Short mmCIF file of C-alpha atoms and ligand atoms in Angstrom, two decimals:
data_model
loop_
_atom_site.label_atom_id
_atom_site.label_comp_id
_atom_site.label_asym_id
_atom_site.label_seq_id
_atom_site.Cartn_x
_atom_site.Cartn_y
_atom_site.Cartn_z
CA MET A 1 0.00 0.00 0.00
CA VAL A 2 2.92 2.29 0.70
CA GLU A 3 3.97 1.69 -2.85
CA ARG A 4 0.61 2.57 -4.23
CA SER A 5 0.59 5.94 -2.51
CA ARG A 6 4.05 6.71 -3.81
CA SER A 7 3.21 5.81 -7.37
CA SER A 8 0.21 8.10 -7.26
CA GLN A 9 2.61 11.06 -7.23
CA LEU A 10 2.95 10.30 -10.91
CA SER A 11 -0.22 11.15 -12.75
CA GLY A 12 0.06 8.44 -15.38
CA PRO A 13 1.87 8.61 -18.68
CA LEU A 14 2.47 11.96 -20.35
CA VAL A 15 1.13 10.58 -23.62
CA PRO A 16 -1.30 7.66 -23.40
CA ARG A 17 -0.17 4.24 -24.58
CA THR A 18 -2.95 4.40 -27.15
CA ALA A 19 -0.79 6.87 -29.10
CA PHE A 20 1.72 4.05 -29.73
CA PRO A 21 0.38 1.14 -31.82
CA LEU A 22 3.12 -1.24 -30.68
CA LEU A 23 2.41 -0.59 -27.02
CA MET A 24 -1.25 -1.37 -27.64
CA ALA A 25 -0.33 -4.63 -29.40
CA ARG A 26 1.98 -5.89 -26.66
CA ASP A 27 1.76 -6.23 -22.93
CA ILE A 28 5.17 -4.83 -22.09
CA ALA A 29 6.79 -2.24 -19.86
CA TYR A 30 8.93 -0.52 -22.46
CA LEU A 31 11.85 1.01 -20.57
CA ASP A 32 14.33 1.20 -23.43
CA SER A 33 13.56 4.49 -25.15
CA ALA A 34 17.23 5.50 -24.91
CA ALA A 35 18.06 2.70 -27.37
CA SER A 36 15.13 3.55 -29.65
CA ALA A 37 11.81 5.19 -28.94
CA GLN A 38 8.58 3.49 -29.97
CA LYS A 39 6.81 5.28 -32.78
CA PRO A 40 3.66 7.32 -32.26
CA LYS A 41 0.75 6.60 -34.58
CA VAL A 42 0.86 10.17 -35.93
CA VAL A 43 4.40 9.58 -37.21
CA LEU A 44 3.52 6.25 -38.82
CA ASP A 45 0.33 7.69 -40.35
CA ARG A 46 2.13 10.68 -41.79
CA MET A 47 4.83 8.52 -43.38
CA ARG A 48 2.25 6.17 -44.83
CA GLN A 49 0.25 9.09 -46.20
CA PHE A 50 3.39 10.58 -47.75
CA TYR A 51 4.34 7.31 -49.44
CA GLU A 52 0.76 6.65 -50.56
CA THR A 53 -0.03 10.09 -51.95
CA SER A 54 3.03 12.29 -52.40
CA TYR A 55 6.12 10.16 -52.93
CA ALA A 56 8.69 10.63 -55.68
CA ASN A 57 12.43 11.10 -55.72
CA ILE A 58 13.34 14.71 -55.09
CA HIS A 59 15.39 17.60 -56.45
CA ARG A 60 15.90 16.73 -60.13
CA ALA A 61 12.54 16.24 -61.79
CA VAL A 62 10.24 19.06 -62.81
CA TYR A 63 6.95 17.19 -62.73
CA PRO A 64 4.62 18.39 -59.99
CA LEU A 65 4.72 15.24 -57.87
CA SER A 66 8.50 15.41 -57.55
CA GLU A 67 8.44 19.14 -56.96
CA ALA A 68 5.91 18.64 -54.17
CA ALA A 69 7.98 15.83 -52.62
CA THR A 70 11.04 18.08 -52.75
CA GLU A 71 9.09 20.75 -50.94
CA VAL A 72 8.01 18.32 -48.23
CA TYR A 73 11.60 17.12 -47.77
CA GLU A 74 12.96 20.65 -47.60
CA SER A 75 10.26 21.70 -45.15
CA ALA A 76 11.36 18.82 -42.91
CA ARG A 77 14.80 20.41 -42.95
CA THR A 78 13.26 23.73 -41.92
CA ARG A 79 11.39 21.96 -39.11
CA VAL A 80 14.62 20.44 -37.81
CA ALA A 81 16.33 23.86 -37.94
CA ARG A 82 13.51 25.29 -35.83
CA PHE A 83 13.86 22.41 -33.35
CA LEU A 84 17.56 23.18 -32.89
CA LYS A 85 16.82 26.93 -32.92
CA ALA A 86 19.17 27.25 -35.89
CA PRO A 87 18.47 30.36 -37.96
CA SER A 88 18.70 28.71 -41.35
CA SER A 89 17.90 25.31 -42.82
CA GLU A 90 21.16 25.47 -44.80
CA SER A 91 22.95 24.49 -41.61
CA ILE A 92 21.01 21.20 -41.46
CA VAL A 93 22.39 18.09 -43.19
CA PHE A 94 20.38 14.87 -43.21
CA THR A 95 22.44 11.74 -42.62
CA GLN A 96 21.64 8.12 -41.94
CA ASN A 97 22.02 8.44 -38.16
CA ALA A 98 24.08 10.26 -35.53
CA THR A 99 27.01 7.93 -36.12
CA GLU A 100 27.21 8.90 -39.77
CA ALA A 101 26.98 12.58 -38.86
CA ILE A 102 29.99 12.25 -36.52
CA ASN A 103 31.96 10.36 -39.16
CA LEU A 104 31.14 13.14 -41.60
CA ILE A 105 32.62 15.74 -39.25
CA ALA A 106 35.71 13.58 -38.64
CA HIS A 107 36.22 13.18 -42.36
CA SER A 108 35.36 16.61 -43.75
CA PHE A 109 36.27 18.87 -40.83
CA GLY A 110 38.90 16.89 -38.95
CA GLY A 111 40.64 15.37 -41.98
CA PRO A 112 41.63 18.59 -43.77
CA ARG A 113 42.29 20.69 -40.66
CA LEU A 114 44.12 18.49 -38.20
CA LYS A 115 47.73 17.49 -38.52
CA GLN A 116 50.17 15.26 -36.71
CA GLY A 117 50.41 16.02 -33.00
CA ASP A 118 47.08 17.89 -32.83
CA ARG A 119 44.75 16.94 -30.01
CA ILE A 120 41.09 16.00 -29.85
CA LEU A 121 39.35 16.06 -26.48
CA VAL A 122 36.47 13.68 -25.74
CA THR A 123 35.02 12.67 -22.38
CA MET A 124 34.72 9.51 -20.35
CA LEU A 125 30.95 9.63 -20.89
CA GLU A 126 31.04 9.19 -24.66
CA HIS A 127 29.17 6.60 -26.70
CA HIS A 128 31.35 4.54 -29.05
CA ALA A 129 29.95 6.65 -31.90
CA ASN A 130 31.80 9.62 -30.44
CA ILE A 131 35.03 7.73 -29.77
CA VAL A 132 35.80 5.40 -32.66
CA PRO A 133 35.61 7.96 -35.52
CA TRP A 134 38.17 10.08 -33.64
CA GLN A 135 40.40 7.07 -33.04
CA LEU A 136 40.36 6.30 -36.76
CA LEU A 137 41.33 9.89 -37.47
CA ARG A 138 43.98 9.78 -34.75
CA ASP A 139 45.57 6.71 -36.28
CA ARG A 140 45.41 8.14 -39.80
CA LEU A 141 46.88 11.55 -38.94
CA GLY A 142 48.95 10.89 -35.83
CA LEU A 143 46.74 12.82 -33.45
CA GLU A 144 46.43 12.53 -29.69
CA LEU A 145 43.10 11.71 -28.06
CA LEU A 146 42.54 13.30 -24.64
CA VAL A 147 39.77 12.03 -22.37
CA ALA A 148 38.10 14.29 -19.82
CA PRO A 149 37.43 12.34 -16.61
CA ILE A 150 34.29 12.13 -14.48
CA ASP A 151 33.82 12.30 -10.73
CA GLY A 152 32.45 9.48 -8.58
CA ALA A 153 28.85 10.55 -9.21
CA GLY A 154 29.22 10.50 -12.98
CA ASN A 155 29.54 14.25 -13.56
CA LEU A 156 32.18 15.67 -15.87
CA ASP A 157 35.22 16.80 -13.88
CA LEU A 158 35.29 20.35 -15.19
CA GLU A 159 38.54 21.30 -13.45
CA ALA A 160 40.38 18.40 -15.03
CA MET A 161 38.75 19.30 -18.31
CA ASP A 162 40.05 22.87 -18.01
CA ARG A 163 43.58 21.53 -17.61
CA GLN A 164 43.13 19.47 -20.75
CA LEU A 165 41.72 22.46 -22.59
CA ALA A 166 44.90 24.31 -21.63
CA GLN A 167 46.76 21.76 -23.77
CA GLY A 168 45.09 23.37 -26.77
CA PRO A 169 42.95 20.67 -28.40
CA LYS A 170 41.72 21.64 -31.87
CA LEU A 171 38.40 19.89 -31.41
CA VAL A 172 36.23 18.98 -28.43
CA ALA A 173 33.66 16.22 -29.02
CA VAL A 174 31.31 15.96 -26.07
CA THR A 175 27.94 14.47 -25.29
CA ALA A 176 25.07 16.61 -24.01
CA ALA A 177 23.74 13.61 -22.09
CA SER A 178 25.21 10.21 -21.30
CA ASN A 179 23.29 7.22 -22.61
CA ALA A 180 24.76 5.00 -19.89
CA LEU A 181 24.39 7.10 -16.71
CA GLY A 182 21.92 9.77 -17.83
CA THR A 183 24.29 12.61 -16.91
CA ARG A 184 23.42 15.92 -18.52
CA THR A 185 26.65 17.82 -19.12
CA PRO A 186 26.93 21.62 -18.75
CA ILE A 187 27.24 22.09 -22.50
CA LYS A 188 27.15 25.85 -22.60
CA ASP A 189 30.10 26.11 -20.19
CA VAL A 190 32.02 23.39 -21.99
CA VAL A 191 31.56 25.16 -25.34
CA ALA A 192 32.63 28.50 -23.87
CA GLY A 193 35.73 26.94 -22.30
CA ALA A 194 36.66 25.21 -25.55
CA HIS A 195 36.19 28.37 -27.58
CA ARG A 196 38.46 30.30 -25.19
CA VAL A 197 41.32 28.05 -26.29
CA GLY A 198 40.29 28.15 -29.94
CA ALA A 199 38.85 24.63 -30.17
CA ALA A 200 35.85 23.79 -32.30
CA VAL A 201 33.09 21.91 -30.47
CA MET A 202 30.89 19.06 -31.61
CA VAL A 203 27.94 18.21 -29.38
CA ASP A 204 26.49 14.70 -29.43
CA ALA A 205 22.81 15.37 -28.70
CA ALA A 206 21.54 11.86 -29.51
CA GLN A 207 20.32 11.37 -25.93
CA ALA A 208 19.56 14.97 -25.06
CA ALA A 209 17.27 15.52 -28.05
CA PRO A 210 14.25 13.54 -26.74
CA HIS A 211 14.50 15.22 -23.33
CA GLY A 212 14.57 18.86 -24.38
CA GLY A 213 16.60 21.94 -23.78
CA ILE A 214 18.57 21.85 -27.03
CA ASP A 215 19.59 25.22 -28.40
CA ALA A 216 22.44 25.17 -30.91
CA ILE A 217 22.62 28.96 -31.01
CA ASP A 218 22.56 29.58 -27.27
CA TRP A 219 25.12 26.78 -26.79
CA ASP A 220 27.16 28.28 -29.64
CA CYS A 221 28.47 24.84 -30.60
CA ASP A 222 30.11 24.50 -34.00
CA PHE A 223 28.48 21.15 -34.76
CA LEU A 224 25.66 19.16 -33.23
CA VAL A 225 24.33 15.74 -34.13
CA PHE A 226 21.30 13.70 -33.18
CA THR A 227 19.41 10.68 -34.46
CA GLY A 228 15.77 10.31 -35.52
CA HIS A 229 14.89 6.97 -33.98
CA LYS A 230 15.50 8.10 -30.38
CA LEU A 231 13.30 11.17 -30.92
CA TYR A 232 10.09 9.24 -31.67
CA GLY A 233 10.98 9.33 -35.36
CA PRO A 234 11.92 6.56 -37.78
CA ASP A 235 15.30 4.91 -38.05
CA GLY A 236 17.40 5.64 -41.11
CA ILE A 237 17.74 9.36 -40.49
CA GLY A 238 20.12 11.49 -38.47
CA VAL A 239 20.98 15.15 -38.40
CA LEU A 240 24.16 17.14 -38.58
CA TYR A 241 23.92 20.81 -37.67
CA GLY A 242 26.97 22.89 -38.52
CA LYS A 243 27.66 26.60 -38.44
CA PRO A 244 27.08 27.74 -42.02
CA GLU A 245 30.57 29.19 -42.51
CA LEU A 246 32.14 25.93 -41.33
CA LEU A 247 29.99 23.73 -43.55
CA ALA A 248 30.74 26.02 -46.49
CA SER A 249 34.47 25.55 -45.94
CA MET A 250 34.33 21.75 -45.79
CA PRO A 251 34.89 19.33 -48.66
CA PRO A 252 32.33 16.59 -49.32
CA TRP A 253 32.88 13.21 -47.78
CA GLN A 254 30.94 11.02 -50.19
CA GLY A 255 30.64 11.61 -53.91
CA GLY A 256 27.73 10.85 -56.18
CA GLY A 257 24.52 12.31 -57.44
CA ASP A 258 22.70 15.16 -55.75
CA MET A 259 25.82 16.72 -54.23
CA ILE A 260 27.21 18.35 -57.37
CA ARG A 261 26.71 21.48 -59.40
CA THR A 262 28.35 20.26 -62.61
CA VAL A 263 30.26 17.13 -63.48
CA SER A 264 32.64 16.42 -66.33
CA PHE A 265 35.23 13.68 -66.46
CA ALA A 266 37.90 16.31 -65.97
CA HIS A 267 36.31 18.22 -63.12
CA THR A 268 33.37 18.32 -60.72
CA GLU A 269 31.99 21.34 -58.97
CA PHE A 270 30.26 20.58 -55.71
CA ALA A 271 26.93 21.92 -54.61
CA ASP A 272 26.68 24.27 -51.65
CA PRO A 273 25.81 22.84 -48.23
CA PRO A 274 23.67 21.09 -47.22
CA GLN A 275 23.38 19.30 -50.60
CA ARG A 276 27.17 18.91 -50.76
CA PHE A 277 26.94 16.44 -47.90
CA GLU A 278 23.90 14.51 -49.11
CA ALA A 279 25.24 12.28 -51.88
CA GLY A 280 22.68 10.00 -53.47
CA THR A 281 18.99 9.71 -52.69
CA PRO A 282 18.48 10.95 -49.13
CA PRO A 283 16.09 9.50 -46.51
CA ILE A 284 13.01 11.24 -47.92
CA GLY A 285 10.24 9.35 -46.11
CA PRO A 286 12.20 9.28 -42.84
CA ALA A 287 12.67 13.07 -43.05
CA VAL A 288 8.89 13.45 -43.24
CA GLY A 289 8.56 11.14 -40.24
CA LEU A 290 11.21 13.02 -38.27
CA ALA A 291 9.49 16.37 -38.85
CA THR A 292 6.22 14.85 -37.61
CA ALA A 293 7.98 13.35 -34.60
CA ILE A 294 9.34 16.78 -33.68
CA ASP A 295 5.83 18.22 -34.00
CA PHE A 296 4.59 15.40 -31.76
CA ILE A 297 7.07 15.89 -28.94
CA GLU A 298 7.00 19.68 -29.05
CA ALA A 299 3.21 19.62 -28.83
CA VAL A 300 3.62 17.71 -25.57
CA GLY A 301 5.86 20.54 -24.35
CA TRP A 302 9.45 20.39 -23.11
CA ASP A 303 8.55 21.63 -19.62
CA ARG A 304 6.17 18.73 -19.23
CA VAL A 305 8.67 16.26 -20.70
CA GLU A 306 11.29 17.38 -18.18
CA ALA A 307 8.88 17.26 -15.26
CA HIS A 308 7.78 13.77 -16.30
CA ASP A 309 11.41 12.63 -16.59
CA LYS A 310 12.09 13.93 -13.09
CA ALA A 311 9.03 12.27 -11.60
CA LEU A 312 9.76 8.91 -13.24
CA THR A 313 13.44 9.02 -12.33
CA GLY A 314 12.68 9.98 -8.74
CA TYR A 315 10.14 7.21 -8.37
CA ALA A 316 12.42 4.63 -10.00
CA LEU A 317 15.29 5.54 -7.68
CA GLU A 318 12.98 5.20 -4.68
CA ARG A 319 11.68 1.81 -5.73
CA LEU A 320 15.10 0.46 -6.68
CA GLN A 321 16.68 1.58 -3.41
CA ASP A 322 14.22 -0.61 -1.56
CA ILE A 323 15.38 -3.77 -3.34
CA PRO A 324 18.25 -5.57 -1.58
CA GLY A 325 21.31 -6.09 -3.77
CA ILE A 326 20.54 -3.27 -6.16
CA ARG A 327 23.38 -0.82 -6.60
CA LEU A 328 22.63 2.44 -8.38
CA ILE A 329 25.39 3.50 -10.75
CA GLY A 330 25.98 7.22 -10.92
CA ALA A 331 24.20 10.04 -9.14
CA PRO A 332 24.68 12.91 -11.58
CA GLN A 333 23.67 16.44 -10.61
CA GLU A 334 21.45 16.72 -13.63
CA ARG A 335 20.12 13.82 -15.57
CA ILE A 336 17.74 12.83 -18.32
CA GLY A 337 15.27 9.98 -17.81
CA ILE A 338 17.85 7.23 -17.41
CA VAL A 339 18.65 5.05 -14.40
CA SER A 340 21.57 2.60 -14.42
CA PHE A 341 22.09 -0.07 -11.79
CA THR A 342 23.48 -3.51 -11.07
CA LEU A 343 22.28 -6.46 -9.04
CA ASP A 344 25.02 -7.75 -6.75
CA GLY A 345 26.77 -10.87 -7.91
CA VAL A 346 24.78 -11.28 -11.11
CA HIS A 347 25.72 -10.41 -14.66
CA PRO A 348 23.43 -7.71 -16.04
CA HIS A 349 22.51 -9.89 -19.05
CA ASP A 350 21.15 -12.62 -16.76
CA VAL A 351 18.94 -10.10 -15.02
CA GLY A 352 17.93 -8.61 -18.37
CA SER A 353 16.70 -11.89 -19.79
CA LEU A 354 14.66 -12.69 -16.67
CA LEU A 355 13.10 -9.23 -16.85
CA GLY A 356 12.44 -9.80 -20.54
CA GLU A 357 10.50 -12.96 -19.76
CA ARG A 358 8.22 -10.81 -17.63
CA GLY A 359 7.64 -8.27 -20.36
CA VAL A 360 10.03 -5.72 -18.92
CA CYS A 361 12.21 -4.25 -21.68
CA VAL A 362 15.46 -2.82 -20.36
CA ARG A 363 18.91 -2.68 -21.90
CA THR A 364 21.79 -4.52 -20.27
CA GLY A 365 25.49 -4.50 -21.01
CA HIS A 366 28.01 -1.83 -21.82
CA HIS A 367 25.58 0.46 -23.65
CA CYS A 368 28.16 1.23 -26.36
CA ALA A 369 30.25 2.91 -23.67
CA GLN A 370 32.86 0.27 -22.88
CA PRO A 371 35.56 2.76 -21.79
CA LEU A 372 33.11 4.16 -19.22
CA MET A 373 32.22 0.66 -17.98
CA ASP A 374 35.94 -0.19 -17.70
CA HIS A 375 36.45 3.00 -15.71
CA LEU A 376 33.62 2.01 -13.38
CA GLY A 377 35.01 -1.51 -13.11
CA LEU A 378 31.76 -3.05 -14.36
CA PRO A 379 31.02 -5.52 -17.15
CA GLY A 380 27.91 -3.49 -17.74
CA THR A 381 24.77 -2.22 -16.08
CA ILE A 382 21.04 -2.66 -16.27
CA ARG A 383 19.54 0.51 -17.71
CA ALA A 384 15.96 1.67 -17.52
CA SER A 385 15.23 4.65 -19.73
CA PHE A 386 12.03 6.60 -19.84
CA GLY A 387 9.83 8.07 -22.51
CA VAL A 388 6.57 9.98 -22.61
CA HIS A 389 4.53 6.75 -22.59
CA ASN A 390 5.92 5.51 -19.26
CA ASP A 391 4.14 5.71 -15.94
CA ALA A 392 4.52 4.45 -12.38
CA ALA A 393 3.01 1.09 -13.32
CA ASP A 394 5.96 0.43 -15.66
CA ILE A 395 8.37 1.11 -12.82
CA ASP A 396 6.36 -1.03 -10.42
CA ARG A 397 6.53 -3.82 -12.96
CA LEU A 398 10.30 -3.37 -13.23
CA ALA A 399 10.68 -3.44 -9.44
CA ASP A 400 8.49 -6.54 -9.07
CA ALA A 401 10.38 -8.31 -11.85
CA LEU A 402 13.69 -7.44 -10.19
CA VAL A 403 12.54 -8.89 -6.88
CA ALA A 404 11.45 -12.06 -8.66
CA ALA A 405 14.69 -12.25 -10.67
CA ARG A 406 16.70 -11.86 -7.51
CA GLN A 407 14.88 -14.80 -5.91
CA ILE A 408 15.40 -17.00 -8.96
CA LEU A 409 19.07 -16.10 -9.28
CA ALA A 410 19.73 -16.61 -5.56
CA ARG A 411 18.57 -20.23 -5.71
C1 PLP B 501 22.51 6.19 -29.75
C2 PLP B 501 23.62 7.16 -29.58
C3 PLP B 501 24.46 7.50 -30.63
C4 PLP B 501 24.37 6.86 -31.98
O1 PLP B 501 23.12 6.95 -32.58
P1 PLP B 501 22.88 6.07 -33.89
O2 PLP B 501 21.47 6.31 -34.25
O3 PLP B 501 23.14 4.65 -33.50
O4 PLP B 501 23.85 6.54 -34.90
C5 PLP B 501 25.44 8.42 -30.40
N1 PLP B 501 25.59 8.99 -29.20
C6 PLP B 501 24.79 8.69 -28.16
C7 PLP B 501 24.99 9.39 -26.86
C8 PLP B 501 23.78 7.76 -28.32
O5 PLP B 501 23.01 7.45 -27.29
#
């Protein structure tokens, strides 16, 4: 009964389950939105409508259907610019996902500008997507990769980071929110500190995007990336934002159709950004879905999303603390709707599969952040991540399943 009164502090989901066809079709507690969000019906309907009534390849044809499809695609770009508070849609490049966007920056910004001995600064909180592209570049050009440490609670150690900034890195690649611990980093301060030493800054907003507060202009970052499928949109689309003067100065990274002005066998002139970076047929339908997903989440309202995150996280921490053997990993000052924990003496995967049998969907393992897990001395964690469809009942179901799993595993 105590539990019931606590859960009543949460007034149900922010968006009813009925808005998500998959959640209506399955009896699950979906606590894995940080890996991929489930898709709202409005997003699926809009994509279907686009394919059924307005679809054609874009940009080159002059027949009305293609012109209209081009307009829809370009208006999706404008919608994304508005989401990031970017002044112009020319600063928005559509990619396949956040990973591709980071590789694009490594190739077209890092490649031409960095030289042997230059430094790139990342942080201990980064996802593999924001580590490996820089390692590849390091090995190709002879760079040095610096790693900003974290404190015991999972916050960035800003003093240590300042000392590393004093070593004059040319580029700082930092996440706005950790997918493994949920830590929100003080991006605006980090960008300002990096700019003081002349470094360019790339912000990985893949996790921050679905939780709000993104403002590329206020942050003053040089680049920002995020991915559609974690923002209630489809997979197959990601976004690179870049300051227009930087994008204009960068060479393309893939060649092909759609990214050129003129081509002869002797010489090719490239199109201006963003087309320069969109070789081949882009993700047209996914762009339409992403624009609709942004409409969907912004109609909910970022204030409400943040309040809901806080309420769910607070309740989850309360419930988990009551379960013997549960160890919470990280206690960041500010966090998105993510809670990471372990169960003493048991591998996270074993817990994860028992939870899965009870319809509780959580992610277990290293969360594509192996260096962070190594630093914490853990093989991995169990991670519950929250979306607008979650409510106290999902967390109760997680807690009950954990108690049951613990009993089974203790036998
Ligand atoms: C998921 C994620 C990525 C990569 O996104 P993809 O869609 O897989 O490219 C990058 N960074 C963070 C923090 C993430 O959580």
